[in-house]
Every structure is written in structure tokens, then in C-alpha cells.
Short mmCIF file of C-alpha atoms and ligand atoms in Angstrom, two decimals:
data_model
loop_
_atom_site.label_atom_id
_atom_site.label_comp_id
_atom_site.label_asym_id
_atom_site.label_seq_id
_atom_site.Cartn_x
_atom_site.Cartn_y
_atom_site.Cartn_z
CA MET A 25 -74.51 -24.62 189.35
CA ILE A 26 -72.19 -27.48 190.30
CA VAL A 27 -70.39 -25.70 193.06
CA GLU A 28 -72.78 -23.84 195.69
CA ARG A 29 -71.92 -22.11 199.10
CA THR A 30 -73.97 -19.75 201.33
CA TYR A 31 -72.43 -16.85 203.27
CA LYS A 32 -73.45 -18.73 206.41
CA GLU A 33 -71.38 -21.78 205.47
CA ILE A 34 -68.26 -19.53 204.51
CA ASN A 35 -68.58 -17.76 207.73
CA GLU A 36 -68.59 -20.88 209.79
CA ARG A 37 -65.43 -21.87 207.92
CA ILE A 38 -63.93 -18.58 208.68
CA LYS A 39 -64.81 -18.80 212.45
CA ALA A 40 -63.20 -22.40 212.44
CA GLY A 41 -60.07 -20.98 210.74
CA LYS A 42 -60.45 -23.20 207.77
CA ALA A 43 -61.58 -20.80 205.09
CA VAL A 44 -59.33 -21.05 201.97
CA VAL A 45 -58.84 -17.22 200.75
CA LEU A 46 -56.81 -16.03 197.79
CA THR A 47 -56.28 -12.57 196.47
CA ALA A 48 -57.91 -11.74 193.14
CA GLU A 49 -54.15 -11.95 191.78
CA GLU A 50 -53.52 -15.25 193.28
CA VAL A 51 -57.00 -16.93 192.13
CA ILE A 52 -55.78 -16.19 188.32
CA GLY A 53 -52.92 -18.64 188.50
CA LYS A 54 -55.01 -21.15 190.35
CA VAL A 55 -57.87 -21.18 187.87
CA LYS A 56 -55.35 -21.47 185.04
CA GLU A 57 -53.89 -24.42 186.49
CA LYS A 58 -56.95 -26.43 188.06
CA GLY A 59 -59.89 -24.92 185.94
CA ILE A 60 -62.90 -23.07 187.21
CA ILE A 61 -64.82 -25.82 188.72
CA GLN A 62 -62.07 -27.31 190.77
CA THR A 63 -60.88 -23.95 192.09
CA ALA A 64 -64.48 -22.93 192.90
CA LYS A 65 -64.68 -26.16 194.88
CA GLU A 66 -61.39 -25.30 196.88
CA VAL A 67 -61.77 -21.55 197.30
CA ASP A 68 -64.26 -19.90 199.70
CA VAL A 69 -63.33 -16.05 199.15
CA VAL A 70 -61.24 -13.93 196.69
CA THR A 71 -59.98 -10.64 198.14
CA THR A 72 -59.67 -7.49 196.05
CA GLY A 73 -58.04 -4.10 196.48
CA THR A 74 -57.75 -0.64 195.26
CA PHE A 75 -55.87 2.45 196.41
CA GLY A 76 -56.17 5.71 194.65
CA PRO A 77 -57.64 9.43 194.53
CA MET A 78 -61.44 8.90 195.16
CA CYS A 79 -63.36 12.28 194.84
CA SER A 80 -66.81 12.14 196.53
CA SER A 81 -65.36 11.35 199.94
CA GLY A 82 -66.02 13.00 203.16
CA LEU A 83 -66.48 12.72 206.93
CA PHE A 84 -69.39 13.17 209.20
CA LEU A 85 -68.28 14.90 212.51
CA ASN A 86 -69.81 15.33 215.91
CA PHE A 87 -67.69 17.76 218.07
CA GLY A 88 -69.67 17.34 221.40
CA HIS A 89 -71.24 20.21 223.03
CA THR A 90 -69.41 23.41 224.29
CA LYS A 91 -69.97 25.35 227.42
CA PRO A 92 -72.19 27.26 226.99
CA ARG A 93 -73.99 25.60 224.26
CA MET A 94 -73.49 26.73 220.69
CA ARG A 95 -75.48 25.85 217.56
CA MET A 96 -72.71 25.98 215.03
CA SER A 97 -73.87 27.75 211.76
CA LYS A 98 -70.30 27.85 210.06
CA VAL A 99 -67.48 25.65 210.83
CA TRP A 100 -63.67 25.35 209.71
CA LEU A 101 -61.25 22.90 210.32
CA ASN A 102 -57.68 23.90 209.74
CA GLU A 103 -59.40 26.85 207.91
CA ILE A 104 -61.25 24.46 205.47
CA PRO A 105 -64.84 25.02 205.60
CA ALA A 106 -67.15 22.10 206.57
CA TYR A 107 -70.95 22.01 206.04
CA ALA A 108 -72.73 22.77 209.45
CA GLY A 109 -76.39 22.72 208.33
CA ILE A 110 -77.05 19.51 209.82
CA ALA A 111 -77.47 20.10 213.60
CA ALA A 112 -75.88 22.06 216.35
CA VAL A 113 -72.69 20.55 216.46
CA ASP A 114 -72.55 18.00 213.57
CA ALA A 115 -70.76 18.99 210.20
CA PHE A 116 -69.76 17.20 207.03
CA LEU A 117 -66.35 17.70 205.67
CA GLY A 118 -65.89 17.05 202.04
CA ALA A 119 -62.64 15.76 200.54
CA THR A 120 -62.34 18.38 197.70
CA GLU A 121 -63.17 21.56 199.83
CA LEU A 122 -60.54 24.19 199.90
CA SER A 123 -59.76 26.98 202.07
CA GLU A 124 -61.36 30.26 201.21
CA GLN A 125 -58.08 31.94 200.90
CA ASP A 126 -56.71 29.28 198.46
CA PRO A 127 -55.38 31.06 195.25
CA CYS A 128 -56.95 27.86 193.23
CA ASN A 129 -55.98 28.34 189.60
CA THR A 130 -55.27 32.26 189.62
CA ASN A 131 -51.71 31.25 189.48
CA TYR A 132 -52.19 28.37 186.90
CA PRO A 133 -51.60 25.55 187.46
CA GLY A 134 -52.71 25.94 191.13
CA GLU A 135 -50.93 23.71 193.70
CA PHE A 136 -53.95 22.98 195.93
CA ARG A 137 -51.54 22.07 198.87
CA TYR A 138 -54.14 21.51 201.50
CA GLY A 139 -57.93 20.65 201.39
CA GLY A 140 -60.54 18.60 203.02
CA GLY A 141 -58.82 15.44 202.14
CA HIS A 142 -55.66 16.53 204.12
CA VAL A 143 -57.66 17.37 207.09
CA ILE A 144 -59.11 14.16 206.98
CA GLU A 145 -55.52 12.57 206.84
CA ASP A 146 -54.40 14.82 209.62
CA LEU A 147 -57.27 13.43 211.63
CA VAL A 148 -56.85 9.94 211.18
CA ALA A 149 -53.04 10.57 211.76
CA ARG A 150 -54.01 11.71 215.26
CA LYS A 151 -52.59 15.32 214.61
CA THR A 152 -54.34 18.36 216.22
CA VAL A 153 -56.62 20.14 214.08
CA LYS A 154 -57.93 23.82 214.80
CA LEU A 155 -61.81 23.67 214.83
CA ARG A 156 -63.22 27.34 214.50
CA ALA A 157 -66.88 28.02 214.58
CA THR A 158 -69.41 30.93 214.43
CA SER A 159 -73.09 31.17 215.13
CA TYR A 160 -76.07 33.76 215.53
CA GLY A 161 -76.74 32.67 219.09
CA THR A 162 -80.19 31.48 220.26
CA ASP A 163 -81.72 31.20 223.70
CA CYS A 164 -80.91 27.47 224.20
CA TYR A 165 -77.46 27.79 222.29
CA PRO A 166 -76.07 31.30 223.40
CA ARG A 167 -72.41 30.94 222.27
CA ARG A 168 -71.47 32.72 219.09
CA GLU A 169 -67.83 32.10 218.55
CA TYR A 170 -65.67 29.00 219.36
CA GLU A 171 -62.05 27.92 218.66
CA LYS A 172 -60.51 24.77 219.91
CA ASP A 173 -57.54 22.37 218.91
CA ILE A 174 -59.28 18.88 218.55
CA THR A 175 -58.02 15.52 217.73
CA LEU A 176 -59.92 12.31 216.42
CA ASP A 177 -60.05 11.05 220.00
CA SER A 178 -61.32 14.24 221.67
CA ILE A 179 -64.61 14.55 219.44
CA ASN A 180 -67.57 12.24 219.80
CA GLU A 181 -67.78 10.76 216.33
CA ALA A 182 -66.05 10.90 212.90
CA ILE A 183 -67.67 8.70 210.30
CA LEU A 184 -65.98 8.53 206.93
CA PHE A 185 -69.01 8.35 204.39
CA ASN A 186 -67.75 8.34 200.76
CA PRO A 187 -71.03 8.86 198.56
CA ARG A 188 -69.02 7.64 195.41
CA ASN A 189 -65.95 5.49 195.66
CA CYS A 190 -64.20 2.48 194.17
CA TYR A 191 -65.27 3.19 190.43
CA GLN A 192 -65.60 -0.08 188.65
CA ASN A 193 -63.45 1.02 185.62
CA TYR A 194 -62.16 4.35 184.70
CA SER A 195 -60.87 6.09 181.31
CA CYS A 196 -57.19 5.97 180.17
CA ALA A 197 -56.83 9.69 179.98
CA ILE A 198 -54.69 11.28 176.91
CA ASN A 199 -54.41 14.82 175.58
CA THR A 200 -54.67 15.38 171.87
CA THR A 201 -54.33 19.15 172.01
CA GLU A 202 -51.19 21.26 171.70
CA LYS A 203 -50.60 22.28 175.25
CA THR A 204 -49.93 20.50 178.50
CA ILE A 205 -53.28 20.20 180.49
CA HIS A 206 -53.52 19.59 184.31
CA THR A 207 -56.45 17.18 185.22
CA TYR A 208 -57.65 15.00 187.90
CA MET A 209 -55.90 12.18 185.78
CA GLY A 210 -52.57 14.13 186.39
CA THR A 211 -50.56 16.21 184.14
CA LEU A 212 -51.06 15.21 180.47
CA LYS A 213 -48.47 15.97 177.72
CA PRO A 214 -49.64 17.63 174.29
CA HIS A 215 -49.90 15.58 171.31
CA ILE A 216 -50.76 12.24 173.08
CA GLY A 217 -47.46 12.51 174.92
CA ASN A 218 -48.48 10.10 177.76
CA ALA A 219 -51.56 8.16 179.11
CA SER A 220 -52.80 8.03 182.46
CA TYR A 221 -54.93 5.33 183.98
CA SER A 222 -56.49 4.70 187.39
CA THR A 223 -57.86 1.17 188.34
CA SER A 224 -55.88 -1.71 189.77
CA GLY A 225 -57.11 -3.86 186.86
CA GLN A 226 -57.32 -7.68 187.88
CA LEU A 227 -57.45 -6.55 191.56
CA SER A 228 -60.02 -3.90 191.25
CA PRO A 229 -63.18 -4.72 193.34
CA LEU A 230 -66.03 -4.14 190.97
CA LEU A 231 -64.35 -5.47 187.88
CA LYS A 232 -64.39 -8.61 189.52
CA ASP A 233 -68.09 -8.80 190.09
CA PRO A 234 -69.40 -7.03 186.99
CA TYR A 235 -72.83 -8.55 187.64
CA PHE A 236 -73.18 -7.26 191.28
CA LYS A 237 -73.82 -10.91 192.15
CA THR A 238 -72.36 -10.62 195.66
CA ILE A 239 -72.07 -6.97 196.46
CA GLY A 240 -74.77 -4.94 198.33
CA VAL A 241 -76.02 -3.03 201.16
CA GLY A 242 -74.14 -4.51 204.16
CA THR A 243 -71.08 -6.03 202.40
CA ARG A 244 -68.21 -5.70 204.96
CA ILE A 245 -65.00 -4.26 203.46
CA PHE A 246 -61.56 -2.94 204.01
CA LEU A 247 -62.01 0.80 204.30
CA GLY A 248 -58.93 3.09 205.08
CA GLY A 249 -57.17 0.46 206.98
CA GLY A 250 -60.13 -0.41 209.20
CA THR A 251 -63.46 -2.20 208.59
CA GLY A 252 -66.26 -0.31 206.73
CA TYR A 253 -69.33 -1.32 204.77
CA VAL A 254 -71.16 -0.88 201.37
CA VAL A 255 -74.29 1.16 202.31
CA TRP A 256 -75.66 1.74 199.00
CA ASN A 257 -74.70 1.98 195.51
CA GLY A 258 -72.60 5.05 194.72
CA THR A 259 -73.80 8.02 193.06
CA GLN A 260 -73.64 7.92 189.29
CA HIS A 261 -73.85 4.20 189.71
CA PHE A 262 -74.21 3.24 185.91
CA PRO A 263 -73.46 -0.52 185.99
CA GLY A 264 -73.06 -1.84 182.36
CA PHE A 265 -70.24 -3.03 180.02
CA LEU A 266 -67.70 -1.29 178.08
CA LYS A 267 -68.22 -2.46 174.49
CA ASP A 268 -65.89 -2.64 171.56
CA LYS A 269 -66.89 -2.80 167.90
CA GLU A 270 -65.10 -5.91 166.88
CA SER A 271 -64.97 -8.04 170.25
CA GLY A 272 -68.37 -6.85 171.73
CA LYS A 273 -68.68 -6.93 175.37
CA LEU A 274 -65.50 -6.33 177.27
CA THR A 275 -65.50 -5.37 180.81
CA GLY A 276 -67.55 -3.95 183.47
CA ALA A 277 -67.84 -0.11 183.13
CA GLY A 278 -69.62 2.24 185.45
CA GLY A 279 -70.57 0.82 188.79
CA THR A 280 -69.74 2.65 192.00
CA LEU A 281 -70.00 2.19 195.69
CA ALA A 282 -71.19 4.45 198.76
CA VAL A 283 -69.12 3.28 201.53
CA LEU A 284 -69.06 3.92 205.34
CA GLY A 285 -66.82 3.34 208.36
CA ASP A 286 -65.56 4.55 211.83
CA LEU A 287 -62.65 6.87 211.19
CA LYS A 288 -61.46 6.17 214.64
CA GLN A 289 -60.16 2.75 213.62
CA MET A 290 -58.60 3.57 210.32
CA ASN A 291 -55.06 4.31 209.61
CA ALA A 292 -53.53 7.34 207.69
CA ARG A 293 -51.46 4.82 205.50
CA TRP A 294 -54.70 4.15 203.62
CA LEU A 295 -56.22 7.58 203.72
CA ARG A 296 -54.18 10.25 202.02
CA GLY A 297 -54.87 14.05 201.15
CA VAL A 298 -53.96 14.48 197.65
CA SER A 299 -53.30 17.62 195.51
CA MET A 300 -53.92 17.50 191.85
CA ARG A 301 -51.91 20.22 190.20
CA GLY A 302 -54.10 22.54 188.30
CA TYR A 303 -57.28 20.68 189.44
CA GLY A 304 -57.82 20.61 193.30
CA ALA A 305 -57.57 18.87 196.51
CA SER A 306 -59.02 15.05 197.16
CA LEU A 307 -58.56 12.09 199.24
CA ALA A 308 -56.78 8.88 198.18
CA VAL A 309 -58.74 5.85 199.89
CA GLY A 310 -57.75 2.28 200.19
CA ILE A 311 -60.78 -0.14 199.67
CA GLY A 312 -60.83 -3.86 199.55
CA LEU A 313 -63.97 -6.19 199.01
CA PRO A 314 -63.97 -9.75 199.60
CA ILE A 315 -66.03 -11.94 197.14
CA PRO A 316 -67.64 -14.98 198.44
CA ILE A 317 -67.20 -17.86 195.98
CA LEU A 318 -70.85 -18.71 196.03
CA ASN A 319 -70.65 -20.62 192.81
CA GLU A 320 -68.41 -21.26 189.77
CA GLU A 321 -69.95 -18.31 188.00
CA VAL A 322 -68.87 -15.81 190.56
CA LEU A 323 -65.45 -17.35 190.29
CA GLU A 324 -65.25 -16.99 186.80
CA TYR A 325 -65.44 -13.12 186.87
CA ALA A 326 -63.42 -12.96 190.02
CA ALA A 327 -60.61 -14.75 188.27
CA LYS A 328 -60.43 -12.47 185.17
CA SER A 329 -56.89 -11.33 184.49
CA ASP A 330 -55.30 -7.97 183.09
CA GLU A 331 -55.43 -9.57 179.75
CA GLU A 332 -59.34 -9.69 179.84
CA LEU A 333 -60.08 -6.25 181.45
CA TYR A 334 -60.13 -3.03 179.43
CA ALA A 335 -60.14 0.70 179.94
CA PRO A 336 -61.60 2.98 177.52
CA ILE A 337 -59.23 5.69 176.02
CA VAL A 338 -60.50 9.25 176.50
CA ASP A 339 -59.20 12.52 175.28
CA TYR A 340 -59.09 14.91 178.28
CA GLY A 341 -57.99 17.96 175.88
CA ASP A 342 -61.12 17.93 174.02
CA ALA A 343 -63.77 15.33 174.03
CA TYR A 344 -64.13 14.94 177.91
CA PRO A 345 -64.26 18.56 178.91
CA ASN A 346 -66.85 19.18 176.08
CA LEU A 347 -68.86 16.24 176.94
CA ARG A 348 -68.60 14.82 173.43
CA SER A 349 -68.50 11.12 172.96
CA GLU A 350 -65.55 9.80 170.74
CA ASP A 351 -64.41 6.19 170.29
CA LEU A 352 -60.70 6.11 170.73
CA GLY A 353 -60.72 2.45 171.37
CA CYS A 354 -59.55 0.55 174.63
CA ALA A 355 -56.56 -0.70 176.12
CA SER A 356 -56.08 -3.68 178.24
CA TYR A 357 -54.94 -3.49 181.75
CA ALA A 358 -52.09 -5.80 180.74
CA GLN A 359 -50.71 -3.51 178.03
CA LEU A 360 -51.19 -0.50 180.41
CA LYS A 361 -49.22 -2.07 183.04
CA LYS A 362 -46.46 -2.90 180.61
CA GLY A 363 -46.18 0.85 180.24
CA SER A 364 -46.97 1.51 176.60
CA ILE A 365 -50.17 1.63 174.36
CA LYS A 366 -51.06 2.45 170.93
CA VAL A 367 -53.31 5.37 170.28
CA LYS A 368 -54.06 6.58 166.87
CA GLY A 369 -51.26 4.49 165.77
CA LYS A 370 -48.67 6.13 168.11
CA ASP A 371 -46.80 4.47 170.85
CA VAL A 372 -47.64 6.20 174.09
CA PRO A 373 -46.18 5.77 177.43
CA ALA A 374 -48.74 4.85 179.97
CA THR A 375 -48.44 5.40 183.73
CA PRO A 376 -50.87 4.52 186.60
CA MET A 377 -52.52 7.04 189.10
CA SER A 378 -53.72 4.36 191.56
CA SER A 379 -50.98 2.37 193.29
CA TYR A 380 -51.07 -1.22 192.15
CA PRO A 381 -48.46 -2.33 195.03
CA ARG A 382 -50.85 -0.78 197.57
CA ALA A 383 -53.76 -2.77 195.96
CA VAL A 384 -51.95 -5.99 196.35
CA GLU A 385 -51.27 -4.91 200.07
CA ILE A 386 -54.82 -4.31 200.73
CA ALA A 387 -56.11 -7.70 199.15
CA GLY A 388 -53.41 -9.47 201.09
CA THR A 389 -54.31 -7.81 204.37
CA LEU A 390 -57.93 -8.51 203.90
CA LYS A 391 -56.89 -12.25 203.10
CA LYS A 392 -55.05 -12.47 206.35
CA TRP A 393 -57.92 -10.93 208.38
CA ILE A 394 -60.19 -13.50 206.97
CA GLN A 395 -57.81 -16.37 207.63
CA LYS A 396 -57.22 -15.30 211.12
CA GLY A 397 -61.08 -15.32 211.70
CA ASP A 398 -61.11 -11.59 212.55
CA PHE A 399 -63.25 -10.54 209.54
CA LEU A 400 -66.67 -12.41 208.82
CA LEU A 401 -68.35 -11.68 205.67
CA GLY A 402 -71.28 -9.50 205.64
CA GLU A 403 -74.32 -10.87 203.77
CA PRO A 404 -76.02 -8.09 201.77
CA THR A 405 -79.48 -7.40 202.73
CA GLN A 406 -80.12 -6.10 199.37
CA LEU A 407 -77.73 -6.43 196.31
CA LEU A 408 -76.70 -3.31 194.33
CA PRO A 409 -78.43 -2.70 191.02
CA GLY A 410 -76.44 -4.79 188.20
CA PRO A 411 -76.33 -4.04 184.42
CA GLY A 412 -79.75 -3.74 182.92
CA GLU A 413 -81.32 -6.23 180.39
CA ASN A 414 -79.85 -4.24 177.32
CA ASP A 415 -76.47 -4.29 178.80
CA CYS A 416 -76.18 -8.13 179.44
CA MET B 29 -10.49 25.89 196.45
CA ALA B 30 -13.64 24.18 197.19
CA PRO B 31 -15.25 22.17 194.15
CA LYS B 32 -18.43 23.81 192.97
CA LYS B 33 -21.66 21.73 191.72
CA ILE B 34 -23.15 22.65 188.49
CA VAL B 35 -25.97 21.33 186.38
CA LEU B 36 -25.51 21.55 182.62
CA ARG B 37 -27.97 21.12 179.81
CA PHE B 38 -27.21 20.76 176.33
CA ALA B 39 -28.98 20.33 173.03
CA ALA B 40 -28.55 17.69 170.49
CA ASP B 41 -25.72 19.63 168.44
CA THR B 42 -23.50 20.28 171.31
CA SER B 43 -23.57 16.65 172.81
CA ASP B 44 -20.48 15.68 171.10
CA LYS B 45 -18.26 18.40 171.51
CA PRO B 46 -15.24 17.66 173.80
CA ILE B 47 -16.15 20.34 176.49
CA ILE B 48 -14.42 18.37 179.37
CA TYR B 49 -11.28 18.46 177.55
CA HIS B 50 -11.44 22.26 177.13
CA LEU B 51 -12.26 22.84 180.63
CA ALA B 52 -9.21 20.74 181.89
CA LYS B 53 -6.72 21.80 179.29
CA GLU B 54 -7.53 25.47 178.58
CA TYR B 55 -9.14 26.59 182.08
CA ASP B 56 -7.18 24.38 184.35
CA LEU B 57 -10.15 23.11 185.97
CA MET B 58 -10.66 19.73 187.72
CA VAL B 59 -13.64 18.03 186.42
CA ASN B 60 -15.48 15.45 188.28
CA ILE B 61 -18.77 14.28 186.51
CA LEU B 62 -21.23 13.27 189.00
CA LYS B 63 -24.24 12.41 186.63
CA ALA B 64 -24.76 12.36 183.04
CA SER B 65 -27.83 11.43 180.97
CA ILE B 66 -28.69 11.85 177.22
CA ASN B 67 -32.18 11.11 176.00
CA PRO B 68 -32.77 9.55 172.50
CA HIS B 69 -33.26 13.02 171.13
CA LYS B 70 -29.65 13.57 172.12
CA GLU B 71 -30.46 16.33 174.62
CA GLY B 72 -28.34 15.82 177.72
CA THR B 73 -27.96 16.81 181.24
CA MET B 74 -24.88 16.55 183.28
CA VAL B 75 -24.17 17.11 186.95
CA MET B 76 -20.50 17.96 187.53
CA GLU B 77 -17.98 19.31 190.22
CA LEU B 78 -15.56 21.88 189.12
CA THR B 79 -12.39 22.80 191.08
CA GLY B 80 -9.98 25.42 190.09
CA SER B 81 -9.32 29.22 190.13
CA ARG B 82 -10.36 29.90 186.64
CA TYR B 83 -13.90 28.57 187.33
CA GLU B 84 -15.89 31.71 186.30
CA GLU B 85 -14.12 31.73 182.77
CA GLY B 86 -15.01 28.04 182.52
CA ILE B 87 -18.45 28.57 182.93
CA GLU B 88 -18.46 31.45 180.57
CA PHE B 89 -16.98 29.07 178.01
CA LEU B 90 -19.69 26.62 178.53
CA ARG B 91 -22.26 29.23 178.14
CA GLN B 92 -20.72 30.27 174.84
CA GLN B 93 -21.11 26.69 173.57
CA GLY B 94 -24.82 27.15 173.87
CA ILE B 95 -24.92 25.06 177.16
CA THR B 96 -27.36 26.10 179.96
CA VAL B 97 -25.50 26.19 183.09
CA HIS B 98 -26.89 26.56 186.76
CA PRO B 99 -25.40 25.97 190.05
CA LEU B 100 -26.55 22.90 191.97
CA THR B 101 -27.68 23.85 195.37
CA GLN B 102 -30.36 21.56 195.95
CA GLU B 103 -31.15 17.56 196.01
CA VAL B 104 -34.49 15.97 195.42
CA VAL B 105 -35.07 13.12 197.95
CA ARG B 106 -38.15 10.79 198.24
CA ASN B 107 -40.16 10.84 201.52
CA GLU B 108 -40.55 6.96 201.79
CA ASP B 109 -43.50 7.15 204.30
CA ARG B 110 -45.46 9.43 201.98
CA CYS B 111 -44.78 7.80 198.61
CA THR B 112 -47.80 5.57 197.90
CA HIS B 113 -46.06 3.95 194.71
CA CYS B 114 -48.72 5.25 192.39
CA GLY B 115 -46.36 5.86 189.49
CA ALA B 116 -47.79 9.32 188.47
CA CYS B 117 -44.38 10.89 188.48
CA THR B 118 -42.74 8.30 186.30
CA ALA B 119 -44.27 9.82 183.19
CA HIS B 120 -42.56 13.17 183.86
CA CYS B 121 -39.18 12.25 185.05
CA PRO B 122 -36.69 12.79 182.25
CA THR B 123 -33.93 10.68 183.35
CA ASN B 124 -35.98 7.71 184.56
CA ALA B 125 -34.47 8.53 188.12
CA LEU B 126 -38.17 7.48 189.00
CA TYR B 127 -39.12 4.35 187.27
CA ILE B 128 -41.75 1.50 187.67
CA GLU B 129 -40.33 -2.00 188.42
CA ARG B 130 -42.29 -4.58 186.90
CA PRO B 131 -44.24 -6.68 187.38
CA SER B 132 -44.56 -5.59 191.16
CA MET B 133 -45.26 -2.00 189.80
CA GLU B 134 -43.32 -0.59 192.52
CA VAL B 135 -41.72 2.89 192.04
CA LYS B 136 -38.05 3.04 192.40
CA PHE B 137 -36.09 6.23 192.88
CA ASN B 138 -32.35 6.26 191.78
CA GLY B 139 -30.98 9.69 193.19
CA ASP B 140 -27.81 9.04 191.04
CA GLU B 141 -29.85 9.63 187.90
CA CYS B 142 -31.83 12.70 189.27
CA ILE B 143 -30.90 16.15 187.67
CA VAL B 144 -33.06 18.19 189.98
CA CYS B 145 -35.55 19.15 187.34
CA LEU B 146 -38.48 19.33 189.91
CA MET B 147 -41.14 17.75 187.67
CA CYS B 148 -41.74 15.23 190.23
CA VAL B 149 -42.03 17.79 192.95
CA ASP B 150 -44.69 19.51 191.09
CA VAL B 151 -46.83 16.31 189.89
CA CYS B 152 -46.64 14.06 193.05
CA PRO B 153 -50.03 14.18 194.35
CA VAL B 154 -49.09 13.51 198.03
CA HIS B 155 -45.78 15.62 198.20
CA ALA B 156 -43.57 12.70 198.62
CA MET B 157 -40.75 14.29 196.44
CA GLU B 158 -39.03 16.87 198.51
CA VAL B 159 -36.36 19.52 197.75
CA LYS B 160 -33.54 19.39 200.08
CA ILE B 161 -31.14 22.60 200.12
S1 SF4 C 2 -46.18 10.41 192.31
FE1 SF4 C 2 -45.32 10.58 194.49
S2 SF4 C 2 -46.53 8.92 195.50
FE2 SF4 C 2 -46.79 8.42 193.31
S3 SF4 C 2 -44.86 7.04 192.91
FE3 SF4 C 2 -44.06 9.15 192.45
S4 SF4 C 2 -43.36 9.96 194.33
FE4 SF4 C 2 -44.54 8.14 195.10
S1 SF4 C 3 -36.14 16.18 189.94
FE1 SF4 C 3 -37.69 14.52 189.89
S2 SF4 C 3 -38.28 14.40 187.84
FE2 SF4 C 3 -36.60 15.57 187.72
S3 SF4 C 3 -34.81 14.03 187.36
FE3 SF4 C 3 -35.06 14.05 189.54
S4 SF4 C 3 -36.41 12.43 190.11
FE4 SF4 C 3 -36.65 12.84 187.81
#
């Protein structure tokens, strides 16, 4: 390597207010202008961002003890059940959980107006949330019923712990069937009437480090408007590459992150309950990762542009629900962002599910934090598994 | 006599009939077109205000032309605090009242183009599009 930098050196420069930070969007132009080596010499950190619905999110809560004490065995927050089989006053609230009274899809397509993700948004927005709990009562925990209005500040802990977030890449969803379908990729019109995609392309964190050379346990990140950490690989972490018959290896594919952070320092602008018509409830999460430019190779991937990054096209009307593989080709993020792609010879309007303007804002915010010296890089104690031998 | 707001929807074959002329000339109605849009398939939507005592007859005339007529009692507004500019609604808005501005990818809402079809109210994942009565 011609350029080499350590985390320690970068952090020293951050503390001294001298670190050079660019967003993953800005660095593209800089590399085009000055080349990889020169840019790698100048730039310490590249910031990324993404904001979109991320299932597999949730919240660990500790409510504090009641008087008399209670061993809560069932817990509801605004009538959304939380899992209480952890300890006396601990619970886990999942983003996709629904009230037992929710009509779901009985009146298809269901609205799913309020779920676990919405409770998380209400808590972080400092709204009052109704806690209800029941128990069978024990000698040391005699209380059997409890109801109280709580807020984020009135409880001991609220730790956002999302077991699978920040998908490296995601399908561009279409529908080849004859009827409109309602999916977690949005409402898809029949006969390939539209296409829906969901990553921030050139700003997307894991697309910018496809070999996982810098991301690992302990990477400090922007999470929900506050700081958080990568604590493990996400569930279903299948790092690899999207391949194309003609051009070969294209783009990072199936990596994911498990992330954690203290909800009390997050912000409702970056944690939004979402309702996907006909599908269910979830949580939109804002995440940003800093990529330390340890060498020119790291920069080479961090500087990939929308023209060089691709999403696989997947039929959510048939192949996806039936777990059947089918090659419908790929679309570059540049094409997707222009708003029209070609599928089976047809021009199809493409719209995003994740917010590009918010991804820009996250990468910009993280850049400012680092420039101000408020945010030091966390050196991973262990890198996440990258693509296997056969994938590279 | 107060003006009444209505929404008209017409198919390709009625889009070139001189309906406004007939409303004014034969039914003595004052017509004020507030919004109009015709898509590439020549299906159109029009929001108008009608004033005059022969309002009901005018509406009947429109229906006879195969035009769907319903009163406009509501308005769709965007809650700017809630909108995350994801863009999901733009695929479903028939008039491009909701559209993506490029290259910023910000989602713009032009209320003048809105025909209150409520598609965006159904598909917006964060309930940013609201109906105001
Ligand atoms: S779907 Fe909702 S949140 Fe997304 S851009 Fe449209 S109005 Fe805004
Ligand atoms: S109601 Fe929504 S989808 Fe329908 S025209 Fe108005 S903005 Fe577009």
C-alpha cells in the first residue's frame, strides 16, 4: 500500500480538529478529479448514511421496580405486546409487533396503523406511553397487575438493539402478476407497472466496504440521531457479491449489521414508526458509518458511484414468495435514481423506499460531528466476516 | 348562490367534448376551473367550481356524458414534519402532484395538481399525507 493510516492516527487528527472528512457522495468527485492515491493521501474519513424501514429492530427496556415488587410476566406498551420473559421488569419490544386487536389483513390490504416501531417513535419523541403488565405473583414479587404512564425519562434503561439492520444491498422489487400486490417493498402494480428499490446506493454504508475491511465489533456509528455501535454481524449476514452473467462480479450483496445504542440520546427524526399497507408495521432507522481511509484500497471501494453499484431485480409477485430463484438482471443505482429501468424489455418507473435526502443528511451530520472532534472512530476489536474465498 | 366545488373524471373519448361551453351556455352556470390534468392515455381529471341555480341539471348533463362527478369536500395536505422524502408515494400519484426532484431526490408536493384520489394517503408508510375536510 502506498498510503497507510491507523485508527489511532486518524483519532489524533480528529481530536486536533484536523481530520479531513468527506461524505461518500463528495469523495466520488474528488477521486475523479485527483485520483485514488492523491485522495487517499488527503482524506482521513468517508461518511455514509441510510434511512429506511429496517425490520429486525427493537428495544430492550427496564422499567424499574414497582411497589410492592412485581415479576412482570406479560407486558404491553400502548397495547403492543413486549416480550417479558427476560427478568422481573425487563422486556423487549419488537418493531413489527402488533396489538392483539389489530385487524391485520382481515380487511385486505390492512393498514397496520400502530405497531412496535410506533411505540419506539413515541418513546423517543418523549410522548407518554401506557405500560400495562400482569403477573402470577410470587412471595418476593407479590404484585399481579400494574398500569402506569411512562416516558423515556421515567424508566431506567431503553436500549435500541437491532439484530439485523443496514442491509448491504437490496432487491429492486417488481410484480409480474395480474393484480396489485402489497409488500414490504410497497404497493406494486400488476404487469411490472412499477419498481421499488431500497438502498441509498453510493451513500449506503455496506456497499462502500464490501470486503468488511473496516467494519467490526465496536465500530462507532450514527444511530437514530445519536451514537451507537456495531455489536456483531446482523442475522442473515451473507456477505458476497452480486454477479452478472456478462460483466461478472458487480456489487456487495448480503451483509447486515447488528447495532445497539442508548435510546435516550436518540431523536424521533431518525426513528420513525412505519406502516406498510397489506404487510405490517416496522421502524425506519437512520444509520451512518464512518469509513476510515486506512489505505487506498479502502478508498477505492468507498468511492464507488451509483453507476458502479447495482440492485438485483426480483419478482415479488411470484419468485420471491415462492422462494424460487430467477435471474431478471440488475439495475444500476444511477438508472434507478433517474426513475426508469428496463425489465423484460419494458420501461418501468422506479421509485425508492429509503430516503436519499435523509441519507445525505446523515452522512453530512456524521461528517460535522467528526470535524468538530465530537465523534472518535471506534477501532473494531474484531472485523465482521467478509465474503468467502469463492465469492472473491 | 355560493360556488360548489366538484371533481370530474373522464375517459379518453370524452376528453375533447366542449363540456364547459355547454355548462355555461345551456345551464347558465359560471365555471371556474381550478385544476385539470390529462394523462398520456387521455383520461383526465378536473376540479372546478360551479355557480348558478341550475347546478343540479348541469351535474346531470355531465353524468350523461359518461363523466364521473363527485363533490370536492376534502383536501390532501402534506405534514412536512412527518414526510421523510422516501419517494414511495410518487409511483402512485396519478397527476405528479407528488414528484421527485432530481438530482437531490427530494419529494415535492404541488397541491395545485392534486385531485384528491387519496392514493398517497394509503401508501405513505409514515402517514405524512393527511386528509383535511
Ligand atoms: S411516501 Fe410519505 S414520507 Fe415518503 S415521500 Fe411520500 S409523503 Fe413523504
Ligand atoms: S391525493 Fe395524493 S396521490 Fe392523489 S393526486 Fe393528490 S397528491 Fe397525488
